[in-house]
Tab-separated table of C-alpha atoms in Angstrom:
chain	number	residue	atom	x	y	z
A	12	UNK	CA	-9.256	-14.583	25.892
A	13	UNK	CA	-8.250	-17.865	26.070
A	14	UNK	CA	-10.592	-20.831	25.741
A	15	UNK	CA	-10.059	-24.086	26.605
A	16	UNK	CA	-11.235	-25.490	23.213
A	17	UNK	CA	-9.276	-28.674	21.836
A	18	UNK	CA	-8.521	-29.057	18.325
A	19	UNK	CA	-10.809	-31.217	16.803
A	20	UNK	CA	-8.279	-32.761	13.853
A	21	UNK	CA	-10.002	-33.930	10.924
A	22	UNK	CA	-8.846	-37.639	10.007
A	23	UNK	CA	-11.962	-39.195	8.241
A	24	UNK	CA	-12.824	-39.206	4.608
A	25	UNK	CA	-13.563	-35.663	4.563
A	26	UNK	CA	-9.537	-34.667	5.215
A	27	UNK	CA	-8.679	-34.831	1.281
A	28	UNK	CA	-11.708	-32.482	0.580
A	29	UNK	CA	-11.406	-30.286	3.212
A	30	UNK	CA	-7.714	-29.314	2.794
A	31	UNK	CA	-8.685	-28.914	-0.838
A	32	UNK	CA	-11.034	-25.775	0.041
A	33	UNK	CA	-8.759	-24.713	2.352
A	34	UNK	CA	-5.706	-24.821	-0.027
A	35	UNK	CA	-8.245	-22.255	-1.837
A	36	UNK	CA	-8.863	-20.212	1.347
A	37	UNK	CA	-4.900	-19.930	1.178
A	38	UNK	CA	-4.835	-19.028	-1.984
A	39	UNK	CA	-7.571	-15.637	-1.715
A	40	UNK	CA	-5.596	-14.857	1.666
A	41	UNK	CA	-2.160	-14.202	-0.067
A	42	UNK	CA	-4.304	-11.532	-2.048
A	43	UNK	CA	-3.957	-9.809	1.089
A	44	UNK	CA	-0.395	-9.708	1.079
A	45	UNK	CA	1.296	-6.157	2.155
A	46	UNK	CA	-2.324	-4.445	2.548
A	47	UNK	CA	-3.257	-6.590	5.730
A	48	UNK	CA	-0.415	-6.411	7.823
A	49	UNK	CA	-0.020	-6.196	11.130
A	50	UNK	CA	-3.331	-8.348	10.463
A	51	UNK	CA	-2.897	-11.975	9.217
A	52	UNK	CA	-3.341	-12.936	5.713
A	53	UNK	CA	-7.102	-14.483	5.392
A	54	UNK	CA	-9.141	-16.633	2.963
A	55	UNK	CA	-12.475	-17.751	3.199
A	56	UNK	CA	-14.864	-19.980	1.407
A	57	UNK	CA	-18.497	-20.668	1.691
A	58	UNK	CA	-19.388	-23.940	0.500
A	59	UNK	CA	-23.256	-25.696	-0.412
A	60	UNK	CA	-23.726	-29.192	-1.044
A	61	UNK	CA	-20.158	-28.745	-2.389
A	62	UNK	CA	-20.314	-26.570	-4.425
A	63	UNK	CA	-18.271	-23.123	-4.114
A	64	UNK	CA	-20.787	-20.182	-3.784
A	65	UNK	CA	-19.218	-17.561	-1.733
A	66	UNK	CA	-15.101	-16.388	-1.538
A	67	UNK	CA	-13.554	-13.697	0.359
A	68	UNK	CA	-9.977	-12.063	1.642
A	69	UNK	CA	-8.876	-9.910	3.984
A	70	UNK	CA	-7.971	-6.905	1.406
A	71	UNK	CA	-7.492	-4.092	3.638
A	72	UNK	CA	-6.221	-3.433	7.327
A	73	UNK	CA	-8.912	-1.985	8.995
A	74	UNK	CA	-11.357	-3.283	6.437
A	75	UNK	CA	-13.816	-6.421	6.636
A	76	UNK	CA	-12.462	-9.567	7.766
A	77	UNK	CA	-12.155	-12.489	5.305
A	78	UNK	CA	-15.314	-14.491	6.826
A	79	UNK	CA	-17.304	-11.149	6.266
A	80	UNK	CA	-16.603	-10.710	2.400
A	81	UNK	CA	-17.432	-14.724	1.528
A	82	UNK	CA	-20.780	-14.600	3.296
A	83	UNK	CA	-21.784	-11.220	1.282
A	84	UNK	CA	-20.853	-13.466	-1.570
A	85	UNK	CA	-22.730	-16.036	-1.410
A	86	UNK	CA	-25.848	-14.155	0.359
A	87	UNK	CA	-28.384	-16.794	0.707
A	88	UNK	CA	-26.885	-19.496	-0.537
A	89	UNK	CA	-24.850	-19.510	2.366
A	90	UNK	CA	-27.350	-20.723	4.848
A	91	UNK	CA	-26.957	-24.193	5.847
A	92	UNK	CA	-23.243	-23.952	4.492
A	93	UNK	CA	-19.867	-25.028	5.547
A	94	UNK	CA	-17.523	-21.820	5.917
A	95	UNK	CA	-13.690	-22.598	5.485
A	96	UNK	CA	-11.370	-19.965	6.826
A	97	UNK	CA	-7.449	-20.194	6.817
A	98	UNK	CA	-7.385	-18.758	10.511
A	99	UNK	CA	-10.026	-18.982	13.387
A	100	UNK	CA	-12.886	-16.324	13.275
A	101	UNK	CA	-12.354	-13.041	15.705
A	102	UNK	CA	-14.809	-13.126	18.642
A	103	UNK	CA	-14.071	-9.452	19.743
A	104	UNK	CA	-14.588	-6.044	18.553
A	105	UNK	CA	-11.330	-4.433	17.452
A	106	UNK	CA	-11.519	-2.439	14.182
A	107	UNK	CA	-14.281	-4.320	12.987
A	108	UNK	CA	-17.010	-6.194	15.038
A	109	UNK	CA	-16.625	-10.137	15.719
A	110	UNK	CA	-16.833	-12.481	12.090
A	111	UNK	CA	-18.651	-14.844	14.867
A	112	UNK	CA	-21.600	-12.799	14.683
A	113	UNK	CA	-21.445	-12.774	11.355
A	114	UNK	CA	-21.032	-16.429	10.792
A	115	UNK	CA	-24.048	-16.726	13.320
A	116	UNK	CA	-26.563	-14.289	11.409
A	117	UNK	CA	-25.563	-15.737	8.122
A	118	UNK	CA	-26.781	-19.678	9.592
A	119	UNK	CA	-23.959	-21.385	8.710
A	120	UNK	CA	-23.849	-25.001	10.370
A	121	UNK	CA	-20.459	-25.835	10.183
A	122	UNK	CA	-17.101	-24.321	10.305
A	123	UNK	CA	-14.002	-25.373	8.991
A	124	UNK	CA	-10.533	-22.934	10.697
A	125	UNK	CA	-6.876	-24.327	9.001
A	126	UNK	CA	-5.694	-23.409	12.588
A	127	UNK	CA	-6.692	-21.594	16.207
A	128	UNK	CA	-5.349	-18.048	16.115
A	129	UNK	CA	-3.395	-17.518	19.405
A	130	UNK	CA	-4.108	-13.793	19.007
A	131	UNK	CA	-5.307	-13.249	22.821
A	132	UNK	CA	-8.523	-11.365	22.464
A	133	UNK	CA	-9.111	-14.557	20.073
A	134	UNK	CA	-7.127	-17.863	21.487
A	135	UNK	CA	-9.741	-20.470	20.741
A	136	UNK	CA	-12.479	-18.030	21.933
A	137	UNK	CA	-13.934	-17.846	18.560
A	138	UNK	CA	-14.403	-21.894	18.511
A	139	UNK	CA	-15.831	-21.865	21.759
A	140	UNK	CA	-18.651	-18.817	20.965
A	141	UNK	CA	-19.511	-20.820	18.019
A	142	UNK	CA	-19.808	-24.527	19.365
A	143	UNK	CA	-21.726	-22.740	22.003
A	144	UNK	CA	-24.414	-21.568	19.777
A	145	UNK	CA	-24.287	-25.315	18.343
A	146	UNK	CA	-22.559	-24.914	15.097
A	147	UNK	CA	-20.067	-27.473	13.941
A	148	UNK	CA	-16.588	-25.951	14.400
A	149	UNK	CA	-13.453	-27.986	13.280
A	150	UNK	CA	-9.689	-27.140	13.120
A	151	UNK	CA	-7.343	-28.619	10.798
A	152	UNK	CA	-4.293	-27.512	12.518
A	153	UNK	CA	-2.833	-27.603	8.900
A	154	UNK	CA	0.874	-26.804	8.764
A	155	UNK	CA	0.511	-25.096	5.710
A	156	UNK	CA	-2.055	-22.752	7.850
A	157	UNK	CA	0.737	-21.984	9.595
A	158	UNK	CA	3.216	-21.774	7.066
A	159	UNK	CA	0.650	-19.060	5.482
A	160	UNK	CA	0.291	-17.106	8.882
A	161	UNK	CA	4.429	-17.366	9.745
A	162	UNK	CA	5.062	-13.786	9.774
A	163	UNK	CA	2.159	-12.948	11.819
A	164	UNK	CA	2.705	-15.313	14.098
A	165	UNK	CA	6.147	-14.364	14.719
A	166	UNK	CA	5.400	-10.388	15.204
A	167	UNK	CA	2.609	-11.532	17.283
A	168	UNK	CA	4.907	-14.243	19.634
A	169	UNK	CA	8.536	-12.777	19.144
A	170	UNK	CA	7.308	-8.805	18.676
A	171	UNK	CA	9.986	-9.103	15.971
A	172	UNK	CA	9.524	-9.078	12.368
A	173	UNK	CA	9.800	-11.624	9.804
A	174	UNK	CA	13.186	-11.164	8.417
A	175	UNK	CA	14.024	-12.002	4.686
A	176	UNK	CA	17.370	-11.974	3.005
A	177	UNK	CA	17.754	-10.688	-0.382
A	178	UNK	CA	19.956	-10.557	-3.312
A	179	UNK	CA	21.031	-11.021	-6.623
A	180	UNK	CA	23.368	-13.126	-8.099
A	181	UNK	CA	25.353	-14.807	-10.995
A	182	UNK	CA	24.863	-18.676	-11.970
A	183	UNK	CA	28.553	-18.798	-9.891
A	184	UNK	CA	27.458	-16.643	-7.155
A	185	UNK	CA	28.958	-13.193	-7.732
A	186	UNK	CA	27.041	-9.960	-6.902
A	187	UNK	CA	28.706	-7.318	-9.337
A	188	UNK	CA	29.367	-7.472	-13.052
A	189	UNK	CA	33.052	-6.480	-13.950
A	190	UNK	CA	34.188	-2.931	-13.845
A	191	UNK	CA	32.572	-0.530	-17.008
A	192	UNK	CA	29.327	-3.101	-17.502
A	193	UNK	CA	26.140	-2.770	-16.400
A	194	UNK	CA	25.167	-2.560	-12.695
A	195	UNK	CA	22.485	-5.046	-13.444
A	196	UNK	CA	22.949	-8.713	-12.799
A	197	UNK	CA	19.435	-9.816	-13.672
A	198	UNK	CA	17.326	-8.715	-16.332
A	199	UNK	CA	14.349	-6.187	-16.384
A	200	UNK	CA	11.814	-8.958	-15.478
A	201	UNK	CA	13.336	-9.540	-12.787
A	202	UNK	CA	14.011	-6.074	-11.675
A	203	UNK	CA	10.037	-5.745	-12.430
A	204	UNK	CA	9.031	-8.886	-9.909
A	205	UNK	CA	11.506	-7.305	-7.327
A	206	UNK	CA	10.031	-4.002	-7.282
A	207	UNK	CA	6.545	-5.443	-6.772
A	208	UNK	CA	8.411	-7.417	-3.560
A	209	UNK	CA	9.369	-4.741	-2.373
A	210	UNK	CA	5.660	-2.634	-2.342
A	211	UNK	CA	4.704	-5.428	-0.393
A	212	UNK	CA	7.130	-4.533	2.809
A	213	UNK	CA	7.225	-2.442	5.944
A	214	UNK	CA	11.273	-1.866	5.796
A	215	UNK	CA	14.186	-2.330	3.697
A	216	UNK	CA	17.139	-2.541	5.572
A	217	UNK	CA	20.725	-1.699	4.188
A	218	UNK	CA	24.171	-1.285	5.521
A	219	UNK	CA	26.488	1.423	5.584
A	220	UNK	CA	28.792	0.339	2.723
A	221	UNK	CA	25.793	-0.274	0.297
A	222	UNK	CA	24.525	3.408	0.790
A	223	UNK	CA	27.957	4.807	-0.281
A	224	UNK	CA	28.811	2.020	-3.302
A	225	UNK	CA	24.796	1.326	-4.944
A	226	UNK	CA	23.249	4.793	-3.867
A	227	UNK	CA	19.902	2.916	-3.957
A	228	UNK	CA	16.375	4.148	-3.829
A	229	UNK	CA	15.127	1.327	-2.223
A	230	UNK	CA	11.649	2.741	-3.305
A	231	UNK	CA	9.049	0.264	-5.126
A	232	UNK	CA	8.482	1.219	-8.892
A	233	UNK	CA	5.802	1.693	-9.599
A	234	UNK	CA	4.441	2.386	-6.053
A	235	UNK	CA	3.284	-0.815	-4.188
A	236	UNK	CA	0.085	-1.324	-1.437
A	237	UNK	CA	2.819	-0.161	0.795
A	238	UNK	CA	5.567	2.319	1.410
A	239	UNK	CA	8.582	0.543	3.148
A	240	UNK	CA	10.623	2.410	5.487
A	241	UNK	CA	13.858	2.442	4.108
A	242	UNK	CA	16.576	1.571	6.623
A	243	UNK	CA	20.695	2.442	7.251
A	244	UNK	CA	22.365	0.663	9.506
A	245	UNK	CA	25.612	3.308	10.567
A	246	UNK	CA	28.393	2.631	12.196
A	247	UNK	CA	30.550	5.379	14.505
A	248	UNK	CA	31.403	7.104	10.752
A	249	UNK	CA	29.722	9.670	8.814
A	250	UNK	CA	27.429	8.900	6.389
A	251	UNK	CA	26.894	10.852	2.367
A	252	UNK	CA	24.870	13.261	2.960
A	253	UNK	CA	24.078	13.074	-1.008
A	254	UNK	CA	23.136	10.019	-1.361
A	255	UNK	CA	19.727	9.378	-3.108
A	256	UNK	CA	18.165	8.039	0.030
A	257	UNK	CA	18.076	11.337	1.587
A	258	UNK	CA	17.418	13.716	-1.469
A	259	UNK	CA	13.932	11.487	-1.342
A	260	UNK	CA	12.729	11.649	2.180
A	261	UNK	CA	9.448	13.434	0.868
A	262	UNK	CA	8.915	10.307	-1.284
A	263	UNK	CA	9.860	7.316	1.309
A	264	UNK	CA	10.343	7.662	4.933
A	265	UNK	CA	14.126	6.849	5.974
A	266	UNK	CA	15.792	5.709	9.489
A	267	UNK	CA	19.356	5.775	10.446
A	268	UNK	CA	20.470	3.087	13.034
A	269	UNK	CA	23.321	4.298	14.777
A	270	UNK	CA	25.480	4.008	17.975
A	271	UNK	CA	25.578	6.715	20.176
A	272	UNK	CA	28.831	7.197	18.614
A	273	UNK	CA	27.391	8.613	15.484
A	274	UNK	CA	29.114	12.213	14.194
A	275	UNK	CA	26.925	14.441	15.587
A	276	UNK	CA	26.985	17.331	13.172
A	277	UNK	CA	26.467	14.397	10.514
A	278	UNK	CA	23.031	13.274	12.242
A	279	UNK	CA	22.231	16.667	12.273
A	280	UNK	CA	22.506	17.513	8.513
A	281	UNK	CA	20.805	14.144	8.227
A	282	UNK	CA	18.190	15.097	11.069
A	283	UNK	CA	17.500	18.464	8.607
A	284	UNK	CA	17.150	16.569	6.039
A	285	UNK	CA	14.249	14.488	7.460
A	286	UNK	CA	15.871	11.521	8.491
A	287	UNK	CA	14.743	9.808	11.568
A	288	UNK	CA	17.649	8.666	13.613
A	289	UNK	CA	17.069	5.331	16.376
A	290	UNK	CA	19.871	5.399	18.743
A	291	UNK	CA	21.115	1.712	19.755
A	292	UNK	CA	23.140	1.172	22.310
A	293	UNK	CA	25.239	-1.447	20.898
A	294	UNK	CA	28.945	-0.934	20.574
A	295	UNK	CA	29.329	-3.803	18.408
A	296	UNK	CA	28.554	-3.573	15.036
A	297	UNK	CA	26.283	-7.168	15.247
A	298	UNK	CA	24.586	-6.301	18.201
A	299	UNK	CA	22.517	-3.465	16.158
A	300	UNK	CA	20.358	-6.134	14.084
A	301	UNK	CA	18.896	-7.267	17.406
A	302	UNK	CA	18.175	-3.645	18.468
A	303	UNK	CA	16.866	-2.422	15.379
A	304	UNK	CA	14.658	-5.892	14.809
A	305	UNK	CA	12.813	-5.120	18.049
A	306	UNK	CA	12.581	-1.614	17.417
A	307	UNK	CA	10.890	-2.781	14.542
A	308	UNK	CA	8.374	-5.002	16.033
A	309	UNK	CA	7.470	-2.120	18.440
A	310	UNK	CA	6.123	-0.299	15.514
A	311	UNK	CA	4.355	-3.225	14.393
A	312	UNK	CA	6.643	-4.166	11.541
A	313	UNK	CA	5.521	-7.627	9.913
A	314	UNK	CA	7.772	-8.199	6.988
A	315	UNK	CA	10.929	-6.509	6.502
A	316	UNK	CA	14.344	-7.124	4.037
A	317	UNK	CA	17.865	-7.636	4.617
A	318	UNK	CA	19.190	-6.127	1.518
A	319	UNK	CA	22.803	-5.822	1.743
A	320	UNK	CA	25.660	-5.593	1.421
A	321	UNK	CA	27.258	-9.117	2.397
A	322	UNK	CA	28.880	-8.115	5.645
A	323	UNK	CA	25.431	-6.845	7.207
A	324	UNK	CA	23.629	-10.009	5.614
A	325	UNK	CA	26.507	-11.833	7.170
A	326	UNK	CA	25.854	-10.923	10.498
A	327	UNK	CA	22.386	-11.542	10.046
A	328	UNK	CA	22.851	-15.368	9.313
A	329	UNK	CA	25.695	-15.221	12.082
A	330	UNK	CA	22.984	-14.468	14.598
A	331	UNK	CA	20.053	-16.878	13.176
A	332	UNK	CA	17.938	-13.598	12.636
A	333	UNK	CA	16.716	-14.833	8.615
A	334	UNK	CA	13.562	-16.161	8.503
A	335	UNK	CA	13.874	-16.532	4.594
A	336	UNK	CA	15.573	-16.073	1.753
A	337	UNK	CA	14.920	-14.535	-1.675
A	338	UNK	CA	17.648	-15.282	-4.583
A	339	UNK	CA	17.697	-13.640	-8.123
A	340	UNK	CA	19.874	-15.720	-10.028
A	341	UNK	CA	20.826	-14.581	-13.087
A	342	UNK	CA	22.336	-17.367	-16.047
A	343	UNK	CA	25.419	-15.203	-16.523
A	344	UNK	CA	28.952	-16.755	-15.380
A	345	UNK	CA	31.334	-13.634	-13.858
A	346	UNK	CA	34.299	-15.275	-12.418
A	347	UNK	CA	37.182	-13.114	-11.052
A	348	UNK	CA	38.341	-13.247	-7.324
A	349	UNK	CA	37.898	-9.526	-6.662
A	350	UNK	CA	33.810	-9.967	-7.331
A	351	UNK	CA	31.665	-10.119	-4.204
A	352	UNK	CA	30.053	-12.704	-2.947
A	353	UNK	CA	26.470	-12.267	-1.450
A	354	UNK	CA	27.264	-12.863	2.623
A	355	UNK	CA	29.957	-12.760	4.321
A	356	UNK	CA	31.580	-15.544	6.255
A	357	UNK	CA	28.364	-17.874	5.012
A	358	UNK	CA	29.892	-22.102	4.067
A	359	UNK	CA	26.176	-22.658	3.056
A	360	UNK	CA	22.557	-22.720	3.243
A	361	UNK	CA	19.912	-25.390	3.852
A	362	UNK	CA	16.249	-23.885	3.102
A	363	UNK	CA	12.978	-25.368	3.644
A	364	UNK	CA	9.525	-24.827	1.929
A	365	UNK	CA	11.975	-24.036	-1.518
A	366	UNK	CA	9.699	-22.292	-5.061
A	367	UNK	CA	11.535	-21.738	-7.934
A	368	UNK	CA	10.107	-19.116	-10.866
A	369	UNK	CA	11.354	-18.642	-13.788
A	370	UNK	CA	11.838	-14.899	-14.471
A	371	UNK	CA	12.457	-14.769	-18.326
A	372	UNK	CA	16.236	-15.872	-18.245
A	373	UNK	CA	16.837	-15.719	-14.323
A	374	UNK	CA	15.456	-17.439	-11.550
A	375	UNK	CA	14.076	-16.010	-8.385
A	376	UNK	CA	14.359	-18.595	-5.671
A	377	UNK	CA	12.759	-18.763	-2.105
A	378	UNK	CA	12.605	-20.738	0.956
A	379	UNK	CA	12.716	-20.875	4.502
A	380	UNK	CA	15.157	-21.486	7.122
A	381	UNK	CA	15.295	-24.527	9.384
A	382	UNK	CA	15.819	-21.760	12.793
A	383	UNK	CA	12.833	-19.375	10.945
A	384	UNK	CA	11.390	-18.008	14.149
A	385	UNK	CA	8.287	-20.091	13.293
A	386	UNK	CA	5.963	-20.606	16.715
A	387	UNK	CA	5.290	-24.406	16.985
């Protein structure tokens, strides 16, 4: 569906106020985060004579929709109210039936989207339903609406996921302590806020090199809302057969990307193992990314991580394929020309949107890139 409905931008008094309750619809929608997906992130509010009485999220895929959850919250007090909503109300039956007939039987008057959702059962058709049956319908067309709704709108425009960087560094911008220390960088708080970024994912991606040097787990501890797929990009070489990875494949589902190339008996100890293999047909070592990325968004894939090491994050910034970046930084100074730097072949980085926590003594930096796949 797609309705010819023009955004109606807000620019009278009411703008300060109304991207005040919808910075709060933004704020219940990130509840959402890594139980939603491949659904957006939603908030809602239901507001009376301005006063808050009703709040809702999207907490589940397959679950209520945002709208849905705010108007059971406010119950009565919700006739005659404004509803804000980070993303336009559905209009169709999918999992759940349309939050327009819910908005309808509740008797709101006015509704308040932060943007149009270009979903195509949706695509302004949820306006248009709802300034049919005479209520009020405006839409901020608020970047940060669309900031908010990035990865979905990327999967949903691009069928590839959003792609985020990762790593952890020194204060000078190594990746490995010297020799005989400890394998940590950062400290266990962290570790702890990494581990809850990562139960938040659909895939963890890793190269080659990585598997045989860190032996990861990639696995979120404890469990997160989800269970990422954990992810080897091969080359035309074997790969350890007893690496952690695959000694866990009853825990957390793992997929080798390899060239045709691959050792055969190797994918087939890998195979009995339980490893899924996706065959590219790249020759090139940087044409797999691309491959594997849309393989990815086939399966409906909305957030995965580039992990490592710094050649295969390297060819991911080569080929603009980062959508953002997430940086431990840890205070200590290593030094020494034989320690790693994070990427390969990378002069520098300009991000966009940038939040800096503090992590007990580290940092944990984020932000977006200027080329982020990010739908205008």
């Amino acid at each position: 569906m797609s309705a010819d409905v023009p955004p109606t931008p807000i620019t009278d008094h009411r703008l300060p106020i109304t991207l005040s309750f919808l910075a709060r619809c933004y704020e219940l929608a990130r509840r959402g985060e890594g139980a939603v997906e491949p659904n957006p992130m939603v908030g809602a509010i239901v507001v009376q004579d301005g006063l808050v009485v009703g709040e809702g999220w999207h907490r589940k895929f397959g679950g209520p929709h945002a709208e849905v959850h705010a108007l059971a919250h406010a119950g009565e007090a919700a006739r005659g109210g404004t509803l804000y909503v980070s993303l336009e109300p559905c209009c169709h039956h999918g999992k759940t039936p349309p939050c327009t007939e819910a908005i309808l039987a509740a008797g709101i008057t006015r509704v308040v989207c932060g943007m149009r959702d270009p979903f195509p059962a949706v695509d302004g058709g949820g306006i248009a339903q709802l300034r049919a049956a005479g209520i009020t319908c405006d839409v901020a067309d608020d970047p940060a609406a669309r900031e908010l709704m990035a990865p979905y709108l990327k999967l949903l425009t691009t069928k590839r996921p959003w792609v985020i960087a990762k790593w952890a560094m020194s204060r000078d911008g190594r990746m490995a302590n010297p020799p005989g220390e400890s394998p940590w960088i950062t400290g266990a708080v962290a570790r702890a806020h990494a581990h809850v970024q990562r139960g938040k994912l659909d895939a963890i991606i890793i190269g080659a090199g990585t598997l045989a040097s860190d032996d990861p787990l990639l696995t979120a501890r404890p469990p997160g809302v989800r269970t990422p797929l954990r992810v080897v990009v091969a080359s035309n070489r074997e790969l350890p057969t007893d690496r952690r990875l695959f000694q866990t494949i009853a825990d957390a589902p793992v997929l080798v990307a390899a060239p045709q190339e691959f050792p055969a008996d190797c994918r087939s100890r890998l195979s009995a193992l339980g490893a899924e293999f996706f065959t590219t047909s790249a020759t090139a070592r940087t044409a797999v990314l691309p491959e594997l990325l849309t393989e990815l968004g086939r399966r409906r894939m909305t957030n995965v991580l580039i992990e490592g090491g710094p050649r295969l994050l390297g060819d991911a910034f080569a080929q603009s394929l980062v959508d953002e970046v997430q940086v431990y930084i840890s205070p200590r100074v290593i030094g020494g020309v034989a320690a790693r730097a994070p990427v390969t072949d990378l002069a520098q980085l300009q991000l966009q949107s940038v939040a800096d926590e503090q992590l007990a003594d580290d940092h944990f930096v984020r932000g977006r890139l200027p080329n982020s796949q990010l739908p205008r």
